[in-house]
Each structure stands twice: as C-alpha cells, then as structure tokens.
PDB file of C-alpha atoms in Angstrom:
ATOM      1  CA  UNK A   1       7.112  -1.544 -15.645  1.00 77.00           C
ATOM      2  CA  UNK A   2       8.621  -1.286 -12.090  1.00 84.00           C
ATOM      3  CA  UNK A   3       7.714  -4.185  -9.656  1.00 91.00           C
ATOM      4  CA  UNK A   4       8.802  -5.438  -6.495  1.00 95.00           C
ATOM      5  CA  UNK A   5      10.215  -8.505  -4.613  1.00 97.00           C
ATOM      6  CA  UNK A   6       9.746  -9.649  -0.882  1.00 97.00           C
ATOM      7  CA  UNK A   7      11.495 -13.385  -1.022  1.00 96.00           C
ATOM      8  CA  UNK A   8      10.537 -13.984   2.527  1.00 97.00           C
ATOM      9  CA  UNK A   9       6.821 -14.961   3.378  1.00 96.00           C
ATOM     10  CA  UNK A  10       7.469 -14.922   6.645  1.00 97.00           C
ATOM     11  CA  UNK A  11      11.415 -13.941   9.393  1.00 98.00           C
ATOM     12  CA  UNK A  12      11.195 -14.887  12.755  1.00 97.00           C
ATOM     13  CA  UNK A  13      13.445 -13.144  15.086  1.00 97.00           C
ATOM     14  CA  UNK A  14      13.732 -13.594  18.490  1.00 98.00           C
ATOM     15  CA  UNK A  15      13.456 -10.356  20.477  1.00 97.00           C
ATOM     16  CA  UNK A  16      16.579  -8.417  21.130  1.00 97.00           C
ATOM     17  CA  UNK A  17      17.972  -9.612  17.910  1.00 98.00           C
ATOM     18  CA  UNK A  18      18.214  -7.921  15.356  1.00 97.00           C
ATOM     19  CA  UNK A  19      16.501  -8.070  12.340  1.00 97.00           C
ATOM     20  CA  UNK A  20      16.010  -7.424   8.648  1.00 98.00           C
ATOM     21  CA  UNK A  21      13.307  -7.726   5.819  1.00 98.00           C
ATOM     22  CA  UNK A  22      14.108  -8.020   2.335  1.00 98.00           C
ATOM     23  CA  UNK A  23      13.002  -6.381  -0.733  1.00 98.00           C
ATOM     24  CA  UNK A  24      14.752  -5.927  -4.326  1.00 97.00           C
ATOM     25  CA  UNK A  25      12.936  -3.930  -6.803  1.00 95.00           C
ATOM     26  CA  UNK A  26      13.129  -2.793 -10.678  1.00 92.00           C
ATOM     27  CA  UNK A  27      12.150   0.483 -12.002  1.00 88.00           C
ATOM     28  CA  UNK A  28      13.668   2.200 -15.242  1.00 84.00           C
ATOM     29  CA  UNK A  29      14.775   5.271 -13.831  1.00 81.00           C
ATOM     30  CA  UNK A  30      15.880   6.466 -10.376  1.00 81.00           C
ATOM     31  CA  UNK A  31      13.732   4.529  -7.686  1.00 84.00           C
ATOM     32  CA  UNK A  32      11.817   6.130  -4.862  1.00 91.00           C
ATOM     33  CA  UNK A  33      11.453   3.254  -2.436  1.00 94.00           C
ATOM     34  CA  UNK A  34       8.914   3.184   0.598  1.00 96.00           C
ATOM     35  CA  UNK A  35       8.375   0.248   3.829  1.00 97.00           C
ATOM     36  CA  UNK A  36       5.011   0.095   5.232  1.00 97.00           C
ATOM     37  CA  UNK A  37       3.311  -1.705   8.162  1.00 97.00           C
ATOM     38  CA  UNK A  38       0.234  -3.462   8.444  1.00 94.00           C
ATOM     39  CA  UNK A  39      -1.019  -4.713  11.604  1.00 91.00           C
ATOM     40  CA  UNK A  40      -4.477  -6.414  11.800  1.00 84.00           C
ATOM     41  CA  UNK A  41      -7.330  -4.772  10.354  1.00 77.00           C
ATOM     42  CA  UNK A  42      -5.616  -1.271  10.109  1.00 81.00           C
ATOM     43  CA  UNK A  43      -4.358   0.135   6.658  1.00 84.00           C
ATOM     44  CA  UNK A  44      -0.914   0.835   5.594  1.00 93.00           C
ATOM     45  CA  UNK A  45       1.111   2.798   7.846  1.00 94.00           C
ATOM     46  CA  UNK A  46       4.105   4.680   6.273  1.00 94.00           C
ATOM     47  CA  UNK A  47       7.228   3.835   8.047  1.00 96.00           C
ATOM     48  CA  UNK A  48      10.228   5.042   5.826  1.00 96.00           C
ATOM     49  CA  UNK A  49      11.300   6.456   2.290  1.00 94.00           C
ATOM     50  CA  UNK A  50      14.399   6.810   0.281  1.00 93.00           C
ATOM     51  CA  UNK A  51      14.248   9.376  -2.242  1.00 89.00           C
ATOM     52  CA  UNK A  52      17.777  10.260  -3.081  1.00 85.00           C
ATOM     53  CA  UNK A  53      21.342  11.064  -0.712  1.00 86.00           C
ATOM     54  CA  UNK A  54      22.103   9.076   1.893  1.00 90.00           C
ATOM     55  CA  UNK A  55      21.844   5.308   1.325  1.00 93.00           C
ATOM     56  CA  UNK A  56      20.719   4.455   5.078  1.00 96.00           C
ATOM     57  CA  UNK A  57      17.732   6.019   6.011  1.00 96.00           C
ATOM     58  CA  UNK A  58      15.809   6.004   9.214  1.00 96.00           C
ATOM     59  CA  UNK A  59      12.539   6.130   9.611  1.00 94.00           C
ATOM     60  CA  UNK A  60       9.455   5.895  12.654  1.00 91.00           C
ATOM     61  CA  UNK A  61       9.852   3.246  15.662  1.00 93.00           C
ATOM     62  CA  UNK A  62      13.646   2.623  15.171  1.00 95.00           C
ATOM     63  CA  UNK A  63      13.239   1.208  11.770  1.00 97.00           C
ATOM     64  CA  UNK A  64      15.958   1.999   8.984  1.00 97.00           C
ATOM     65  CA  UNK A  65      16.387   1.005   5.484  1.00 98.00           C
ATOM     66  CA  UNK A  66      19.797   0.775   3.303  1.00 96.00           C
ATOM     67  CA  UNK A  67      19.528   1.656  -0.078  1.00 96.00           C
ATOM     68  CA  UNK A  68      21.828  -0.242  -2.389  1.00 95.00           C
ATOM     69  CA  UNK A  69      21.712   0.442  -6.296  1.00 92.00           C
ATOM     70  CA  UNK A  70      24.236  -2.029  -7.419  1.00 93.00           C
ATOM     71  CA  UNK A  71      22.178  -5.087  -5.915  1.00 95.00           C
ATOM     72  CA  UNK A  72      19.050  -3.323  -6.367  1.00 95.00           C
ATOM     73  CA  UNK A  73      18.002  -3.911  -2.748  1.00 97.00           C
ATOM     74  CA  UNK A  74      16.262  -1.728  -0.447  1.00 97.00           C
ATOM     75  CA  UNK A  75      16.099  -4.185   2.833  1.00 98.00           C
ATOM     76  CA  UNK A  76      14.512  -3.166   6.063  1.00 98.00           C
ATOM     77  CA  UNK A  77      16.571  -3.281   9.213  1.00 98.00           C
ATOM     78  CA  UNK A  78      16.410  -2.545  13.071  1.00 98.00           C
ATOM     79  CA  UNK A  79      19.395  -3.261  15.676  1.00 97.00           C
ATOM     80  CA  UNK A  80      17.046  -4.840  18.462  1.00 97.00           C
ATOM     81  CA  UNK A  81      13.398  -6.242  17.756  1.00 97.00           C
ATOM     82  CA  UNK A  82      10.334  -5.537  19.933  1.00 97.00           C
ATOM     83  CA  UNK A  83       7.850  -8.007  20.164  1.00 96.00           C
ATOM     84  CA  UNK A  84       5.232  -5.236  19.097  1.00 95.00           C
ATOM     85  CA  UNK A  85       7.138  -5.013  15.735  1.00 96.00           C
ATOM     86  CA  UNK A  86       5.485  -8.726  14.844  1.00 96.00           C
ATOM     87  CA  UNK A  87       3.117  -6.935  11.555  1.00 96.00           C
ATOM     88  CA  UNK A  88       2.815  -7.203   7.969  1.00 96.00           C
ATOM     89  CA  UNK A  89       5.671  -5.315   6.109  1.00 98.00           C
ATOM     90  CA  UNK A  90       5.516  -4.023   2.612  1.00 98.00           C
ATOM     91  CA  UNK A  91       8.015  -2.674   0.735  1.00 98.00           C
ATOM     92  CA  UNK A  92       6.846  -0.456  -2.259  1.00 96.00           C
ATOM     93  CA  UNK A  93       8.511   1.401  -5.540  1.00 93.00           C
ATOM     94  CA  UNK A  94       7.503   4.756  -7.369  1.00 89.00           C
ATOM     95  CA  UNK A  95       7.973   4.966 -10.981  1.00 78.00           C
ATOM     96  CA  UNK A  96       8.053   9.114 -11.174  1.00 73.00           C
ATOM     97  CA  UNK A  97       6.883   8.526 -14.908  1.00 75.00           C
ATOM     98  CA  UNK A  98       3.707   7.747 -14.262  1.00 73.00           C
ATOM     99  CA  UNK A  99       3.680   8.244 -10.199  1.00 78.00           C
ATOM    100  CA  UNK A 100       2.211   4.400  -9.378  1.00 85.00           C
ATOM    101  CA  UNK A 101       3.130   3.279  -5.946  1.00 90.00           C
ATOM    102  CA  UNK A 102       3.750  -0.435  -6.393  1.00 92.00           C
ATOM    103  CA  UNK A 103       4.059  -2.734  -4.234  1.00 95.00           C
ATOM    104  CA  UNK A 104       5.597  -6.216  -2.816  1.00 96.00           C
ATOM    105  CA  UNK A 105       3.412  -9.404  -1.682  1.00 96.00           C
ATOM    106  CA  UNK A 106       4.529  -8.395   2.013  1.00 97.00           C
ATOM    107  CA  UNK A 107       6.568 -10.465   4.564  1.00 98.00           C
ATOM    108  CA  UNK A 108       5.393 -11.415   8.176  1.00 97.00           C
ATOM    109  CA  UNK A 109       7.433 -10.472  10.464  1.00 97.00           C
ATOM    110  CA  UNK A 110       7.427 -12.571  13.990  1.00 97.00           C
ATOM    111  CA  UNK A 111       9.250 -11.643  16.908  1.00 97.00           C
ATOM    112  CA  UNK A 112       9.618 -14.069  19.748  1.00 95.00           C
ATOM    113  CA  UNK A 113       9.860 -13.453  23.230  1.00 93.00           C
TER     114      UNK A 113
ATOM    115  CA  UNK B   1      -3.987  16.406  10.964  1.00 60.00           C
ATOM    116  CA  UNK B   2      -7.157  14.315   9.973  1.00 78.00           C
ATOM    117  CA  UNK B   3      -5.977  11.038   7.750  1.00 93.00           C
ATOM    118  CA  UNK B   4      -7.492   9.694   5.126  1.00 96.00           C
ATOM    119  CA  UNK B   5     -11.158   8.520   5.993  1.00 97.00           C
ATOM    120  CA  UNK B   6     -13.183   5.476   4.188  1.00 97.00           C
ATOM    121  CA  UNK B   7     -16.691   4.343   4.793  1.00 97.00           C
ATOM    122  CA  UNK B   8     -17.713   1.677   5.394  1.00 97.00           C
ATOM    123  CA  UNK B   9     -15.503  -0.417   7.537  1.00 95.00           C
ATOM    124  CA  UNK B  10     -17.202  -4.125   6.491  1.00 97.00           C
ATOM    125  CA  UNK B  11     -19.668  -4.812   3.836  1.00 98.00           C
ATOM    126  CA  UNK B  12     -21.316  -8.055   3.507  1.00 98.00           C
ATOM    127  CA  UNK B  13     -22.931  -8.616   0.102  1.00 98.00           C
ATOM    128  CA  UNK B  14     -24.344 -11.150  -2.310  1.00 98.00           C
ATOM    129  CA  UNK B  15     -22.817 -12.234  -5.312  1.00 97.00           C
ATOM    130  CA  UNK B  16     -24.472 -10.099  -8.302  1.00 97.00           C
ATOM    131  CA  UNK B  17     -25.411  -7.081  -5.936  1.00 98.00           C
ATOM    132  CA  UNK B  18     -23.771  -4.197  -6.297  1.00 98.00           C
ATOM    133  CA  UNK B  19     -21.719  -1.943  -3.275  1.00 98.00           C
ATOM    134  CA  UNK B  20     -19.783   1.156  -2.885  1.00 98.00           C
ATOM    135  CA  UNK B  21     -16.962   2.681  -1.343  1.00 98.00           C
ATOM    136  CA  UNK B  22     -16.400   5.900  -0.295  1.00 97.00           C
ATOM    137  CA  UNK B  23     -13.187   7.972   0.429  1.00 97.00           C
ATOM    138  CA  UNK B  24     -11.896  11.419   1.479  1.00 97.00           C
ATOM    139  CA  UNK B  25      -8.458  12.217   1.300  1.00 95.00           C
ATOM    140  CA  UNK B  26      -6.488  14.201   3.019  1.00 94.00           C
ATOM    141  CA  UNK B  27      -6.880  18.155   2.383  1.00 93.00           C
ATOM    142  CA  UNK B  28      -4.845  19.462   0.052  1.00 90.00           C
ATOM    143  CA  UNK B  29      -3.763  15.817  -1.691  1.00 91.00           C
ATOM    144  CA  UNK B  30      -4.229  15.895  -5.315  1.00 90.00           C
ATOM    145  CA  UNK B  31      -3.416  12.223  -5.748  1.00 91.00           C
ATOM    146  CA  UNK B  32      -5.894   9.625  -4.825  1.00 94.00           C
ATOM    147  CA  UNK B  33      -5.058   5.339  -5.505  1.00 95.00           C
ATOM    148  CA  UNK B  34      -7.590   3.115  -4.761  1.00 97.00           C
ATOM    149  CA  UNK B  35      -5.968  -0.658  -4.267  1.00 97.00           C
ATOM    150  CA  UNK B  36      -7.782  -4.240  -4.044  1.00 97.00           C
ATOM    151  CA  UNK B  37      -5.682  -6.290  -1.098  1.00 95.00           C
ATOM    152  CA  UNK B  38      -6.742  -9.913  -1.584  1.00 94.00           C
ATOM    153  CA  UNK B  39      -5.882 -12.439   1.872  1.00 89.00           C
ATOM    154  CA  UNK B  40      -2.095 -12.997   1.994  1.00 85.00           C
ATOM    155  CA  UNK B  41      -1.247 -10.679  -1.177  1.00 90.00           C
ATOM    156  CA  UNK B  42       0.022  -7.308  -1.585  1.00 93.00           C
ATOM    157  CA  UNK B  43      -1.866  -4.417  -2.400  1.00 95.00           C
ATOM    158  CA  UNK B  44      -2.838  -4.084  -6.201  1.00 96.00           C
ATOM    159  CA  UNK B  45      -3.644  -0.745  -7.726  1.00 95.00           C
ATOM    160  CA  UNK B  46      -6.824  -0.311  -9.250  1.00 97.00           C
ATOM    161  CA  UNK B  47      -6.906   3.356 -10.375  1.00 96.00           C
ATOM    162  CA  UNK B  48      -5.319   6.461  -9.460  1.00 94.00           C
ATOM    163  CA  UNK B  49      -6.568   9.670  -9.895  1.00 93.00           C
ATOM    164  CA  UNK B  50      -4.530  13.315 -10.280  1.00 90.00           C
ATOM    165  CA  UNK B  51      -7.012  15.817  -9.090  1.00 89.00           C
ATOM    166  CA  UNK B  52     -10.583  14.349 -10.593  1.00 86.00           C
ATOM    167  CA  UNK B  53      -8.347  13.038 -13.462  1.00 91.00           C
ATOM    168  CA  UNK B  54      -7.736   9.725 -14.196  1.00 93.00           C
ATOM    169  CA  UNK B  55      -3.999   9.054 -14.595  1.00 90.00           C
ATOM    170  CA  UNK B  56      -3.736   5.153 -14.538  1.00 91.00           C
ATOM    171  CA  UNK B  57      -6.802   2.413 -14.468  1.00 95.00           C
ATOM    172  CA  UNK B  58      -4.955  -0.453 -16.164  1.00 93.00           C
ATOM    173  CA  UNK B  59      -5.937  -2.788 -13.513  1.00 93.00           C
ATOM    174  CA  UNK B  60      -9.181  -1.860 -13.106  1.00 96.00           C
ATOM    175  CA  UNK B  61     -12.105  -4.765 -13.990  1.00 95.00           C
ATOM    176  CA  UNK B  62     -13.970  -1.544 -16.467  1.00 95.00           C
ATOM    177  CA  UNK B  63     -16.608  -4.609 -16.829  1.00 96.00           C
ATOM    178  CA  UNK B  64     -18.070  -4.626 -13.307  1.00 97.00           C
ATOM    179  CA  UNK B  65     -15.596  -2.095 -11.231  1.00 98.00           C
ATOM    180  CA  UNK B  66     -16.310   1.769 -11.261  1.00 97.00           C
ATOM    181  CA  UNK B  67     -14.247   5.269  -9.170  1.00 97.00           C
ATOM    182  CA  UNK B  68     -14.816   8.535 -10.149  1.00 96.00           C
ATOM    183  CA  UNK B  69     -13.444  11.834  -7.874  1.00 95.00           C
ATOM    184  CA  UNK B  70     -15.833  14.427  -7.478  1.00 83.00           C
ATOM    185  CA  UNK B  71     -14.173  18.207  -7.894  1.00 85.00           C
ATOM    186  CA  UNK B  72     -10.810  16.283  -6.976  1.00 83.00           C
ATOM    187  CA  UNK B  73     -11.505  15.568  -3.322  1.00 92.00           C
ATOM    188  CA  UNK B  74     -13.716  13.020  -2.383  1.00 96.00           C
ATOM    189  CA  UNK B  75     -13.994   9.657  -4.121  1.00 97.00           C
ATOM    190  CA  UNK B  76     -16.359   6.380  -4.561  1.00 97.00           C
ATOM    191  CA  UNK B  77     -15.459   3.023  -6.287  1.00 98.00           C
ATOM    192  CA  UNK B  78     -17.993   1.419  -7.465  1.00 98.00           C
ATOM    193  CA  UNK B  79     -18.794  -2.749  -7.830  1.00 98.00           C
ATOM    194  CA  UNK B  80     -21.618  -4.028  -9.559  1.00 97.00           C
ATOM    195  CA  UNK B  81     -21.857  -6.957 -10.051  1.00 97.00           C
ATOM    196  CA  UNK B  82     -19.976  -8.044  -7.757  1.00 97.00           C
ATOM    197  CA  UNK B  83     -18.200 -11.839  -7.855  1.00 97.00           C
ATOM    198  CA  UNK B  84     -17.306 -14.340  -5.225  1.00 97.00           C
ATOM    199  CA  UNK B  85     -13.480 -13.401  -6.363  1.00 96.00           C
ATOM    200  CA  UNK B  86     -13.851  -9.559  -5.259  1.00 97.00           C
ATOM    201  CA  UNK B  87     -13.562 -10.453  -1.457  1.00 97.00           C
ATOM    202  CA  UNK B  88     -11.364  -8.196  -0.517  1.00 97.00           C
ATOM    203  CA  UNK B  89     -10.265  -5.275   1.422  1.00 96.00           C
ATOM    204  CA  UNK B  90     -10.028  -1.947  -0.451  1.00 97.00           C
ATOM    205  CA  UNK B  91      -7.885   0.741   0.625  1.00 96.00           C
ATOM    206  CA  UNK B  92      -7.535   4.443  -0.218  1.00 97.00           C
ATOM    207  CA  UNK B  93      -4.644   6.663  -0.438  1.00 95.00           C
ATOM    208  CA  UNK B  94      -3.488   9.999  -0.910  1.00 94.00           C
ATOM    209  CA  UNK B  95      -0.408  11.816  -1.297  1.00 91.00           C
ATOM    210  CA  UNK B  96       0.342  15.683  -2.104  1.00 87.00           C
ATOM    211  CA  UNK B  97       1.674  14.215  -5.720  1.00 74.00           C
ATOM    212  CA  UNK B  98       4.881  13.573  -7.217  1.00 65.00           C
ATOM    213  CA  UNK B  99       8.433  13.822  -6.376  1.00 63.00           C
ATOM    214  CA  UNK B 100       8.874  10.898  -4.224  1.00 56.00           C
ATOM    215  CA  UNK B 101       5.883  11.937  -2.117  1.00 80.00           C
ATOM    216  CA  UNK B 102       4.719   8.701   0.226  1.00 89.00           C
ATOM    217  CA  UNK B 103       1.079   7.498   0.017  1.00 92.00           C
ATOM    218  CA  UNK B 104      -1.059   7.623   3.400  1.00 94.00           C
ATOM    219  CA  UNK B 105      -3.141   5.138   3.991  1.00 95.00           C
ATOM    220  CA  UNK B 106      -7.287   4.653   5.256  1.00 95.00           C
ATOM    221  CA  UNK B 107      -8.248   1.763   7.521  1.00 94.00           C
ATOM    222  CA  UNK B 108      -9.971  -0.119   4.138  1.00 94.00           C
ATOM    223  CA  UNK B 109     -13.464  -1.467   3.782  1.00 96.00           C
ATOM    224  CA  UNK B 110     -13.433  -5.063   4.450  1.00 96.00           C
ATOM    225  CA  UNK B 111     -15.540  -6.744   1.372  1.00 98.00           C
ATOM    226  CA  UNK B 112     -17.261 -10.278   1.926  1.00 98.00           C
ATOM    227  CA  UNK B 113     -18.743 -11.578  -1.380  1.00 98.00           C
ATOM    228  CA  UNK B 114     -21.168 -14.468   0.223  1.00 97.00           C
TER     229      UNK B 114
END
C-alpha cells in the first residue's frame, strides 16, 4: 500500500527566505504526487502535481516541487516566503491501481516577518 | 466553475444521535472520496466512489458510518451512532478520475460529538 511521510510538524522561515517542506513517499508503481494547502477552516486547496517529465514542477502562488525517484522525495519549495504562505501543507500520493489519494500528517508552515 | 459544495458547515451533536453529510461534486467528476480529518492529523479516506460505485471503503467504520452516491452525482455519509471519537471535520472531493487527475476539495463539515 502507498503511504506518505511529512518529518516536519512544523518549518519556520523567516520571510524573504526561502523555504522548503518535506515529503518522501512509497507507492509500487510510478507515483503521481500532489501538495495541498490548508488554511483555517477552508478545505484542501490543490497547489501542484507531478505526474511524469520534468522533475521540477511549478505550481499556483510561486510554489514548486522537485521530484526525485532515487530518494523517493517529492519536497515543496519556493525561492522567497510570504508571510501569507504561513498554512497547513499536505503532501499526497496516487496509487493508479486502485486511484486512492493518500495522504501525509501535514506540516505547519510559519513564516516570520 | 462551481467547486465542490458540502452542507452543513458545523454540526453539533450528541453522542448516540445520528447526523449526515451531504455533498455535490463538481459536474462532470465521476470520482467522489469522502475523508475523516481528525485535529492535527492528515486526512484519512473513508470511501471513494467511481460513478455511484463503490471502489474502496476499507477504512470505513461499516458498524456506525454510512455514504452512498445517488445516480453518481450527489452524495451523503451517513453517522449513526455517532461516538465522542468521530469529532471531526469531513471533507469531500472530486476529480474527473484516473490518470494522475488531482482531487478538489469542499470547505468540510465541522463535526462536534458533545
């Protein structure tokens, strides 16, 4: 069975840094990988996919992900952090045999002014 | 394009009553999750439906927890009774189907077991 790992509870940043969000993940065949936001009392909002080609991906509000198969890694990224990025992120795994989305405990992002 | 909608936004219930939850996908989505996100966890699927088929309920509580999809659009989930433990907040999602296709997300039903 696919699952997914966030090792970080919580990354604070300050802003203008940048910053990045881990995830690794295991799935049998080829992954599709997804990061989501949460901010308070809102559902997920879809931020980026990788689903095969390039290995860095970009995705809404400057976000991009880089896909690494070796380490198994699909780690969020941005070159400069915005206060208004502090959210819940979730990074998330599709298993195309039986189409679950799965996904990681989350990991709090904080940016400081 | 309208999102995925759920009703209702809170819920305040007893232990042993029973609620539901309702949820329309977006048009045209033939795959419909339903996931339990406890405080501080991730989100954990439930059930997910392929049209009104049922493709995985694994995680699903079959004792007390209940979805069905009517004419593969529209769907309810179902708790009765419900425990202390299902305090929650239970989110829909669609997606077109396969292939790599990303989930969208409703704004969940907030679920207080007093």
């Amino acid at each position: 069975a696919q699952s997914v790992a966030q090792p970080e509870d919580q990354v604070n940043v300050a802003e203008g840094n940048p910053l990045t969000v881990k995830c690794t993940y295991s799935v049998s065949g080829n992954p599709y990988l997804f990061w989501y936001v949460q901010y308070p009392n809102r559902g997920l909002q879809f931020l980026l996919k990788y689903i095969t080609g390039d290995n860095l991906v970009k995705g809404s509000y400057g976000f991009e992900a880089e896909f690494n198969k070796s380490q198994t890694s699909f780690h969020l990224k941005k070159p400069s952090a915005l206060v208004s990025d502090s959210a819940l992120y979730f990074c998330a795994v599709r298993d195309l045999r039986d189409d679950k989305i799965i996904f990681g405990k989350g990991t709090r992002l904080h940016i400081l002014p | 394009e309208a999102g995925v909608a759920q009703s209702p936004r809170y819920k305040i219930i007893e232990k042993r009553q029973s609620v539901a939850f309702w949820c329309n996908p977006i048009s045209g989505h033939a795959t419909l999750y339903w996931y339990q996100q406890i405080l501080g966890q991730g989100p954990k699927l439930l059930i997910q439906f392929q049209n009104n088929g049922v493709v995985d309920d694994s995680q699903l509580p079959k004792d007390r927890f209940s979805a069905e999809r009517l004419k593969g659009v529209d769907s309810t989930l179902k708790i009765q009774p419900a425990k202390l433990e299902d305090s929650a907040v239970y989110l829909c999602a669609s997606s077109l189907g396969p292939q790599g296709r990303e989930a969208f997300f409703g704004q969940g039903t907030r679920l207080t077991v007093v």
